[in-house]
């Protein structure tokens, strides 16, 4: 039986996933609602697969993926997101996740994805795979592609309305370091303030509305 840790800040979503996975003989051994809790619980629970939502309060799923993989390079993580852009899957797979699944996917896709990731296989849902392939063929790049991994994390949190102090706490960085990243983000994206950064994120499908 595959042992899974669910990481999502919506209790109803976790309940739905738990019921769906139970029907497939997958055991949910832990449920947490923040990336911080996922990082703290991972070594204790030692799940076969972590199903990680990307949009959560605090550090969020992308940063949690990075930290869990730093703890355990063999960690098997399936990223789950309501986003349908190409930047999120590219970033989270680069961070060490083995799979990426959009929340619009059919229920059976979750079972297929968890099963594949448990076998150390890469899994990307068909819709996202097509989007990634077409973006590569067309040579399309979002502004986010110009950002480093840390700049991208800071950019997303700023776009969601977080203050520099909150981002520093979430990402365990000094406020001055966050300020430096913010300066580079604004320079690269041609934005002068936080509102303009939020607009860029919305235009490229990087935020849920």
Coordinates of N, CA and C in Angstrom, one line a residue:
X1 N 0.8 -1.2 0.0 CA 0.0 0.0 0.0 C 0.9 1.3 0.0
X2 N 0.5 2.2 -0.8 CA 1.3 3.5 -0.9 C 0.9 4.4 0.2
X3 N 1.9 4.9 0.9 CA 1.6 5.8 2.1 C 1.8 7.3 1.6
X4 N 0.8 8.1 1.8 CA 0.8 9.4 1.3 C 0.6 10.5 2.4
X5 N 1.3 11.6 2.2 CA 1.1 12.8 3.1 C 0.4 13.8 2.2
X6 N -0.8 14.3 2.6 CA -1.5 15.3 1.9 C -1.2 16.7 2.5
X7 N -0.8 17.6 1.6 CA -0.5 19.0 2.0 C -1.4 20.0 1.2
X8 N -2.4 20.5 1.9 CA -3.3 21.4 1.2 C -4.0 22.2 2.3
X9 N -4.2 23.5 2.1 CA -4.8 24.3 3.2 C -6.3 24.3 3.2
X10 N -6.9 23.5 2.3 CA -8.4 23.4 2.3 C -8.8 22.0 2.8
X11 N -9.4 21.9 4.0 CA -9.8 20.7 4.6 C -10.7 19.8 3.7
X12 N -11.7 20.5 3.0 CA -12.6 19.8 2.1 C -11.8 19.1 1.0
X13 N -10.8 19.8 0.4 CA -10.0 19.2 -0.6 C -9.3 18.0 -0.1
X14 N -8.7 18.1 1.0 CA -8.0 17.0 1.6 C -8.9 15.8 1.8
X15 N -10.1 16.1 2.3 CA -11.1 15.0 2.5 C -11.5 14.3 1.2
X16 N -11.7 15.1 0.2 CA -12.0 14.5 -1.1 C -10.9 13.6 -1.7
X17 N -9.6 14.1 -1.5 CA -8.5 13.4 -2.0 C -8.3 12.1 -1.2
X18 N -8.6 12.2 0.2 CA -8.4 11.0 1.0 C -9.4 9.9 0.6
X19 N -10.7 10.3 0.4 CA -11.7 9.4 0.0 C -11.4 8.7 -1.4
X20 N -10.9 9.6 -2.3 CA -10.5 9.1 -3.6 C -9.4 8.1 -3.6
X21 N -8.4 8.4 -2.8 CA -7.2 7.5 -2.7 C -7.5 6.3 -1.9
X22 N -8.4 6.3 -0.9 CA -8.8 5.1 -0.2 C -9.4 4.1 -1.1
X23 N -10.2 4.5 -2.1 CA -10.8 3.6 -3.0 C -9.7 2.9 -3.9
X24 N -8.5 3.5 -4.0 CA -7.5 2.9 -4.8 C -6.4 2.2 -3.9
X25 N -6.8 1.9 -2.6 CA -5.9 1.2 -1.7 C -4.6 2.0 -1.4
X26 N -4.8 3.4 -1.4 CA -3.7 4.2 -1.0 C -4.0 4.8 0.4
X27 N -3.0 4.7 1.3 CA -3.3 5.1 2.7 C -2.7 6.5 2.9
X28 N -3.6 7.4 3.4 CA -3.2 8.8 3.8 C -2.7 8.7 5.2
X29 N -1.4 8.8 5.4 CA -0.8 8.7 6.8 C -0.7 10.0 7.5
X30 N -0.8 11.1 6.8 CA -0.7 12.4 7.4 C -1.4 13.5 6.5
X31 N -2.0 14.5 7.2 CA -2.5 15.6 6.5 C -2.1 16.9 7.2
X32 N -1.5 17.8 6.4 CA -1.1 19.1 7.0 C -1.6 20.2 6.1
X33 N -1.6 21.5 6.6 CA -2.2 22.5 5.8 C -1.2 23.7 5.4
X34 N 0.1 23.5 5.7 CA 1.0 24.5 5.3 C 2.3 23.8 4.9
X35 N 3.1 24.5 4.1 CA 4.4 24.0 3.7 C 5.3 23.8 4.9
X36 N 5.2 24.8 5.9 CA 6.0 24.7 7.1 C 5.8 23.3 7.8
X37 N 4.5 23.0 8.0 CA 4.2 21.7 8.6 C 4.6 20.5 7.8
X38 N 4.5 20.6 6.5 CA 5.0 19.5 5.7 C 6.5 19.2 5.9
X39 N 7.3 20.3 6.0 CA 8.7 20.2 6.2 C 9.0 19.6 7.6
X40 N 8.2 20.0 8.6 CA 8.5 19.6 9.9 C 8.1 18.1 10.1
X41 N 7.0 17.7 9.4 CA 6.5 16.3 9.6 C 7.1 15.3 8.7
X42 N 7.7 15.7 7.6 CA 8.2 14.8 6.6 C 9.1 13.7 7.2
X43 N 10.1 14.1 7.9 CA 11.0 13.1 8.4 C 10.4 12.1 9.4
X44 N 9.4 12.6 10.2 CA 8.7 11.7 11.1 C 7.8 10.8 10.4
X45 N 7.0 11.3 9.5 CA 6.0 10.4 8.8 C 6.7 9.5 7.7
X46 N 7.7 10.0 7.0 CA 8.4 9.3 6.0 C 7.4 8.6 5.0
X47 N 6.6 9.5 4.3 CA 5.6 8.9 3.4 C 6.3 8.4 2.1
X48 N 5.6 7.6 1.4 CA 6.1 7.2 0.1 C 5.9 8.3 -0.9
X49 N 4.8 9.1 -0.8 CA 4.6 10.2 -1.7 C 4.0 11.4 -0.9
X50 N 4.5 12.5 -1.3 CA 3.9 13.8 -0.7 C 3.1 14.4 -1.9
X51 N 1.8 14.7 -1.6 CA 0.9 15.4 -2.5 C 0.9 16.8 -2.1
X52 N 1.5 17.7 -2.8 CA 1.8 19.1 -2.3 C 1.0 20.1 -3.1
X53 N 0.1 20.8 -2.5 CA -0.5 21.9 -3.1 C 0.5 23.1 -3.2
X54 N 0.5 23.9 -4.3 CA 1.5 24.9 -4.4 C 1.0 26.2 -3.8
X55 N -0.3 26.5 -3.8 CA -0.8 27.8 -3.3 C -1.3 27.7 -1.9
X56 N -0.5 28.0 -0.9 CA -0.8 28.0 0.5 C -0.3 29.2 1.2
X57 N -0.8 29.5 2.3 CA -0.3 30.6 3.1 C 1.1 30.3 3.6
X58 N 1.9 31.3 4.0 CA 3.3 31.0 4.4 C 4.2 30.8 3.3
X59 N 5.1 29.9 3.5 CA 6.2 29.7 2.5 C 5.6 29.1 1.1
X60 N 4.5 28.5 1.2 CA 3.9 27.9 0.0 C 4.5 26.6 -0.4
X61 N 3.9 26.0 -1.4 CA 4.3 24.6 -1.8 C 5.7 24.5 -2.5
X62 N 6.0 25.5 -3.4 CA 7.2 25.5 -4.1 C 8.4 25.5 -3.2
X63 N 8.4 26.4 -2.2 CA 9.5 26.4 -1.2 C 9.6 25.1 -0.4
X64 N 8.4 24.6 0.0 CA 8.3 23.4 0.7 C 9.0 22.2 0.0
X65 N 8.7 22.2 -1.3 CA 9.3 21.1 -2.2 C 10.8 21.2 -2.1
X66 N 11.3 22.4 -2.3 CA 12.8 22.6 -2.2 C 13.4 22.1 -0.9
X67 N 12.7 22.4 0.2 CA 13.2 22.1 1.5 C 13.1 20.6 1.8
X68 N 12.1 20.0 1.4 CA 11.9 18.5 1.6 C 13.0 17.8 0.8
X69 N 13.2 18.2 -0.5 CA 14.2 17.6 -1.3 C 15.6 17.8 -0.7
X70 N 15.8 19.0 -0.1 CA 17.1 19.2 0.5 C 17.3 18.3 1.7
X71 N 16.2 18.0 2.4 CA 16.2 17.0 3.5 C 16.5 15.6 3.0
X72 N 15.8 15.2 1.9 CA 15.8 13.9 1.4 C 15.8 14.0 -0.1
X73 N 16.9 13.9 -0.8 CA 17.0 13.9 -2.2 C 16.2 12.9 -2.9
X74 N 15.8 11.8 -2.2 CA 15.0 10.7 -2.8 C 13.5 10.9 -2.6
X75 N 13.1 12.1 -2.0 CA 11.7 12.3 -1.7 C 10.9 12.3 -3.0
X76 N 9.7 11.7 -2.9 CA 8.8 11.6 -4.1 C 7.6 12.5 -3.9
X77 N 7.6 13.6 -4.6 CA 6.6 14.6 -4.4 C 5.8 14.9 -5.7
X78 N 4.5 14.9 -5.5 CA 3.6 15.2 -6.6 C 3.0 16.6 -6.3
X79 N 3.3 17.6 -7.2 CA 2.8 18.9 -7.0 C 1.4 19.0 -7.6
X80 N 0.5 19.7 -6.8 CA -0.9 19.8 -7.3 C -1.2 21.3 -7.3
X81 N -1.8 21.7 -8.4 CA -2.0 23.2 -8.5 C -3.3 23.5 -9.3
X82 N -3.9 24.6 -9.0 CA -5.0 25.2 -9.7 C -4.5 26.0 -10.9
X83 N -3.2 26.3 -10.9 CA -2.6 27.1 -11.9 C -2.4 26.3 -13.2
X84 N -2.6 27.0 -14.4 CA -2.5 26.3 -15.6 C -1.5 27.0 -16.5
X85 N -0.5 27.7 -15.9 CA 0.6 28.3 -16.6 C 1.7 27.3 -16.9
X86 N 2.7 27.7 -17.5 CA 3.9 26.8 -17.7 C 5.0 27.0 -16.7
X87 N 5.0 28.2 -16.1 CA 6.1 28.6 -15.1 C 6.1 27.7 -13.9
X88 N 4.9 27.5 -13.3 CA 4.8 26.7 -12.1 C 5.3 25.2 -12.3
X89 N 4.8 24.5 -13.3 CA 5.3 23.1 -13.5 C 6.8 23.1 -13.7
X90 N 7.3 24.0 -14.5 CA 8.8 24.1 -14.8 C 9.5 24.3 -13.5
X91 N 9.1 25.2 -12.7 CA 9.8 25.6 -11.5 C 9.8 24.4 -10.5
X92 N 8.6 23.8 -10.3 CA 8.5 22.8 -9.2 C 9.2 21.5 -9.6
X93 N 9.2 21.2 -10.9 CA 9.9 20.0 -11.4 C 11.4 20.2 -11.3
X94 N 11.8 21.4 -11.6 CA 13.2 21.7 -11.4 C 13.6 21.7 -10.0
X95 N 12.7 22.0 -9.1 CA 13.0 22.0 -7.6 C 13.1 20.6 -7.1
X96 N 12.6 19.6 -7.8 CA 12.8 18.3 -7.4 C 11.5 17.4 -7.3
X97 N 10.3 18.1 -7.6 CA 9.1 17.3 -7.6 C 9.2 16.3 -8.8
X98 N 8.6 15.1 -8.6 CA 8.5 14.1 -9.7 C 7.3 14.2 -10.6
X99 N 6.3 14.9 -10.0 CA 5.0 15.0 -10.8 C 4.3 16.3 -10.6
X100 N 3.5 16.6 -11.6 CA 2.7 17.8 -11.6 C 1.3 17.5 -12.1
X101 N 0.3 17.9 -11.4 CA -1.1 17.7 -11.7 C -1.9 18.9 -11.5
X102 N -2.7 19.3 -12.5 CA -3.6 20.4 -12.2 C -4.9 19.9 -11.6
X103 N -5.5 20.8 -10.8 CA -6.7 20.4 -10.1 C -7.9 20.2 -11.0
X104 N -7.8 20.6 -12.2 CA -8.9 20.3 -13.2 C -8.8 18.9 -13.7
X105 N -7.8 18.2 -13.4 CA -7.6 16.8 -14.0 C -8.7 15.9 -13.5
X106 N -9.0 14.9 -14.2 CA -10.0 13.9 -13.8 C -9.5 13.2 -12.6
X107 N -10.5 12.7 -11.7 CA -10.1 12.1 -10.4 C -9.1 10.9 -10.6
X108 N -9.3 10.1 -11.7 CA -8.4 8.9 -11.8 C -7.0 9.4 -12.1
X109 N -6.8 10.6 -12.6 CA -5.4 11.1 -12.8 C -4.6 11.2 -11.5
X110 N -5.3 11.6 -10.4 CA -4.6 11.6 -9.2 C -4.1 10.3 -8.8
X111 N -4.9 9.3 -8.9 CA -4.4 7.9 -8.6 C -3.3 7.5 -9.5
X112 N -3.4 7.8 -10.8 CA -2.3 7.4 -11.7 C -1.0 8.2 -11.4
X113 N -1.2 9.5 -11.0 CA 0.0 10.3 -10.7 C 0.7 9.8 -9.4
X114 N -0.1 9.5 -8.4 CA 0.5 9.0 -7.1 C 1.2 7.7 -7.3
X115 N 0.6 6.8 -8.1 CA 1.2 5.5 -8.4 C 2.5 5.7 -9.1
X116 N 2.5 6.5 -10.2 CA 3.7 6.7 -10.9 C 4.8 7.3 -10.1
X117 N 4.5 8.4 -9.3 CA 5.5 9.0 -8.5 C 6.0 8.0 -7.4
X118 N 5.2 7.2 -6.9 CA 5.6 6.2 -5.9 C 6.7 5.3 -6.5
X119 N 6.7 5.1 -7.8 CA 7.6 4.2 -8.5 C 8.8 5.0 -9.0
X120 N 9.0 6.3 -8.5 CA 10.1 7.1 -8.9 C 10.0 7.5 -10.4
X121 N 8.7 7.5 -10.9 CA 8.5 7.9 -12.3 C 8.0 9.3 -12.4
X122 N 8.4 10.0 -13.5 CA 7.9 11.4 -13.7 C 6.4 11.3 -14.2
X123 N 5.6 12.2 -13.7 CA 4.2 12.3 -14.2 C 3.8 13.7 -14.3
X124 N 3.3 14.1 -15.6 CA 2.8 15.4 -15.8 C 1.5 15.2 -16.5
X125 N 0.4 15.8 -16.0 CA -0.9 15.6 -16.7 C -0.9 16.1 -18.1
X126 N -1.8 15.5 -18.9 CA -1.7 15.7 -20.4 C -1.9 17.2 -20.7
X127 N -2.8 17.9 -20.1 CA -3.0 19.3 -20.4 C -1.7 20.1 -20.2
X128 N -1.1 19.9 -19.0 CA 0.2 20.6 -18.7 C 1.3 20.2 -19.7
X129 N 1.4 18.9 -20.0 CA 2.4 18.5 -20.9 C 2.3 19.1 -22.3
X130 N 1.0 19.2 -22.8 CA 0.8 19.9 -24.1 C 1.2 21.4 -24.0
X131 N 0.8 22.0 -22.9 CA 1.1 23.4 -22.8 C 2.7 23.7 -22.8
X132 N 3.4 22.8 -22.0 CA 4.8 22.9 -22.0 C 5.4 22.7 -23.4
X133 N 4.9 21.7 -24.1 CA 5.5 21.3 -25.4 C 5.2 22.5 -26.4
X134 N 4.0 23.1 -26.3 CA 3.7 24.1 -27.3 C 4.5 25.4 -27.0
X135 N 4.7 25.7 -25.7 CA 5.5 26.8 -25.3 C 6.9 26.7 -25.8
X136 N 7.4 25.5 -25.8 CA 8.8 25.2 -26.2 C 8.9 25.3 -27.8
X137 N 7.8 24.8 -28.5 CA 7.8 24.9 -29.9 C 7.7 26.3 -30.4
X138 N 6.9 27.1 -29.7 CA 6.6 28.5 -30.1 C 7.7 29.4 -29.6
X139 N 8.5 28.9 -28.7 CA 9.5 29.8 -28.1 C 9.0 30.8 -27.2
X140 N 7.8 30.5 -26.6 CA 7.2 31.5 -25.7 C 7.8 31.4 -24.3
X141 N 8.0 32.5 -23.7 CA 8.5 32.6 -22.4 C 7.8 33.7 -21.6
X142 N 7.4 33.3 -20.4 CA 6.7 34.3 -19.5 C 7.8 35.2 -18.9
X143 N 7.5 36.4 -18.4 CA 8.5 37.2 -17.7 C 9.2 36.4 -16.6
X144 N 8.4 35.5 -16.0 CA 8.9 34.7 -14.8 C 10.2 33.9 -15.2
X145 N 10.4 33.6 -16.5 CA 11.5 32.8 -16.9 C 12.8 33.6 -16.7
X146 N 12.7 34.9 -16.6 CA 13.9 35.7 -16.4 C 14.4 35.7 -15.0
X147 N 13.6 35.2 -14.1 CA 13.9 35.3 -12.7 C 14.7 34.0 -12.2
X148 N 15.5 34.2 -11.2 CA 16.2 33.1 -10.6 C 15.1 32.3 -9.7
X149 N 15.5 31.2 -9.2 CA 14.5 30.4 -8.4 C 14.1 31.2 -7.2
X150 N 15.0 31.9 -6.5 CA 14.7 32.6 -5.3 C 13.9 33.9 -5.7
X151 N 14.3 34.5 -6.8 CA 13.5 35.7 -7.2 C 12.1 35.3 -7.6
X152 N 11.9 34.2 -8.2 CA 10.6 33.7 -8.5 C 9.7 33.6 -7.3
X153 N 10.3 33.0 -6.2 CA 9.5 32.8 -5.0 C 9.1 34.1 -4.4
X154 N 10.1 35.0 -4.3 CA 9.8 36.4 -3.8 C 8.8 37.1 -4.6
X155 N 8.9 37.0 -6.0 CA 7.9 37.6 -6.9 C 6.5 37.1 -6.6
X156 N 6.3 35.8 -6.5 CA 5.0 35.3 -6.3 C 4.4 35.8 -4.9
X157 N 5.2 35.8 -3.9 CA 4.7 36.3 -2.6 C 4.4 37.7 -2.6
X158 N 5.2 38.5 -3.3 CA 4.9 40.0 -3.5 C 3.6 40.2 -4.2
X159 N 3.5 39.4 -5.3 CA 2.3 39.5 -6.2 C 1.0 39.2 -5.4
X160 N 1.1 38.3 -4.4 CA 0.0 37.9 -3.6 C -0.3 38.9 -2.4
X161 N 0.5 40.0 -2.4 CA 0.3 41.0 -1.4 C 1.1 40.9 -0.1
X162 N 2.0 40.0 -0.1 CA 2.8 39.9 1.1 C 3.8 41.0 1.3
X163 N 4.1 41.4 2.5 CA 5.1 42.5 2.7 C 6.5 41.9 2.7
X164 N 7.5 42.8 2.7 CA 8.9 42.3 2.7 C 9.1 41.5 4.0
X165 N 8.6 42.0 5.1 CA 8.8 41.4 6.4 C 8.2 40.0 6.4
X166 N 7.0 39.9 5.9 CA 6.3 38.6 5.8 C 7.0 37.6 4.9
X167 N 7.5 38.1 3.8 CA 8.3 37.2 2.9 C 9.6 36.7 3.6
X168 N 10.2 37.6 4.3 CA 11.5 37.3 5.0 C 11.2 36.2 6.0
X169 N 10.1 36.3 6.7 CA 9.7 35.2 7.7 C 9.4 33.9 7.0
X170 N 8.6 34.0 5.9 CA 8.1 32.8 5.2 C 9.3 32.0 4.6
X171 N 10.2 32.8 4.0 CA 11.3 32.1 3.3 C 12.6 32.0 4.1
X172 N 12.5 32.5 5.3 CA 13.7 32.4 6.3 C 14.9 33.2 5.7
X173 N 14.6 34.4 5.2 CA 15.6 35.3 4.7 C 15.6 36.5 5.5
X174 N 16.7 37.3 5.4 CA 16.7 38.6 6.0 C 15.9 39.6 5.2
X175 N 15.3 40.6 5.8 CA 14.6 41.6 5.0 C 15.5 42.3 4.0
X176 N 16.7 42.5 4.3 CA 17.6 43.1 3.3 C 17.8 42.2 2.1
X177 N 17.9 40.9 2.3 CA 18.1 40.0 1.2 C 16.8 40.0 0.3
X178 N 15.6 40.0 1.0 CA 14.4 40.1 0.3 C 14.3 41.4 -0.5
X179 N 14.8 42.5 0.1 CA 14.8 43.8 -0.6 C 15.7 43.7 -1.9
X180 N 16.8 43.0 -1.8 CA 17.7 42.9 -2.9 C 17.0 42.1 -4.0
X181 N 16.4 41.0 -3.7 CA 15.6 40.2 -4.6 C 14.5 41.0 -5.3
X182 N 13.8 41.8 -4.5 CA 12.7 42.7 -5.0 C 13.3 43.7 -6.0
X183 N 14.4 44.3 -5.7 CA 15.0 45.2 -6.7 C 15.3 44.5 -8.0
X184 N 15.9 43.3 -8.0 CA 16.2 42.6 -9.2 C 14.9 42.2 -9.9
X185 N 13.9 41.8 -9.2 CA 12.6 41.4 -9.8 C 12.0 42.6 -10.6
X186 N 12.0 43.7 -9.9 CA 11.4 44.9 -10.5 C 12.2 45.3 -11.8
X187 N 13.5 45.2 -11.7 CA 14.4 45.6 -12.9 C 14.1 44.6 -14.0
X188 N 14.0 43.3 -13.7 CA 13.9 42.3 -14.8 C 12.5 42.4 -15.4
X189 N 11.5 42.7 -14.6 CA 10.1 42.7 -15.1 C 9.6 44.0 -15.5
X190 N 10.4 45.1 -15.3 CA 10.0 46.4 -15.7 C 8.9 46.9 -14.9
X191 N 8.8 46.6 -13.6 CA 7.7 47.0 -12.7 C 8.3 48.0 -11.7
X192 N 7.5 49.0 -11.4 CA 7.9 50.0 -10.4 C 7.4 49.8 -9.0
X193 N 6.3 49.0 -8.9 CA 5.7 48.8 -7.6 C 5.0 47.4 -7.5
X194 N 4.5 47.1 -6.3 CA 3.9 45.8 -6.0 C 2.6 45.6 -6.9
X195 N 1.9 46.7 -7.1 CA 0.7 46.5 -7.9 C 1.0 46.1 -9.3
X196 N 2.0 46.6 -9.9 CA 2.4 46.3 -11.2 C 2.9 44.8 -11.3
X197 N 3.6 44.4 -10.2 CA 4.0 43.0 -10.2 C 2.8 42.0 -10.1
X198 N 1.8 42.4 -9.3 CA 0.6 41.6 -9.3 C -0.1 41.5 -10.6
X199 N -0.1 42.6 -11.4 CA -0.7 42.7 -12.7 C 0.1 41.7 -13.7
X200 N 1.4 41.7 -13.6 CA 2.2 40.8 -14.4 C 1.9 39.4 -14.1
X201 N 1.8 39.1 -12.8 CA 1.5 37.7 -12.4 C 0.1 37.3 -12.9
X202 N -0.9 38.2 -12.8 CA -2.2 37.9 -13.3 C -2.3 37.7 -14.8
X203 N -1.6 38.5 -15.5 CA -1.5 38.4 -17.0 C -0.9 37.1 -17.5
X204 N 0.0 36.6 -16.7 CA 0.6 35.3 -17.1 C 0.1 34.1 -16.4
X205 N -1.0 34.3 -15.7 CA -1.7 33.1 -15.1 C -1.0 32.5 -13.9
X206 N -0.2 33.4 -13.2 CA 0.6 32.9 -12.1 C -0.1 33.1 -10.8
X207 N -1.3 33.7 -10.8 CA -2.1 33.9 -9.6 C -3.5 33.4 -9.9
X208 N -4.1 32.8 -8.8 CA -5.5 32.4 -8.9 C -6.4 33.6 -8.6
X209 N -7.5 33.8 -9.3 CA -8.4 34.9 -9.1 C -9.8 34.3 -8.8

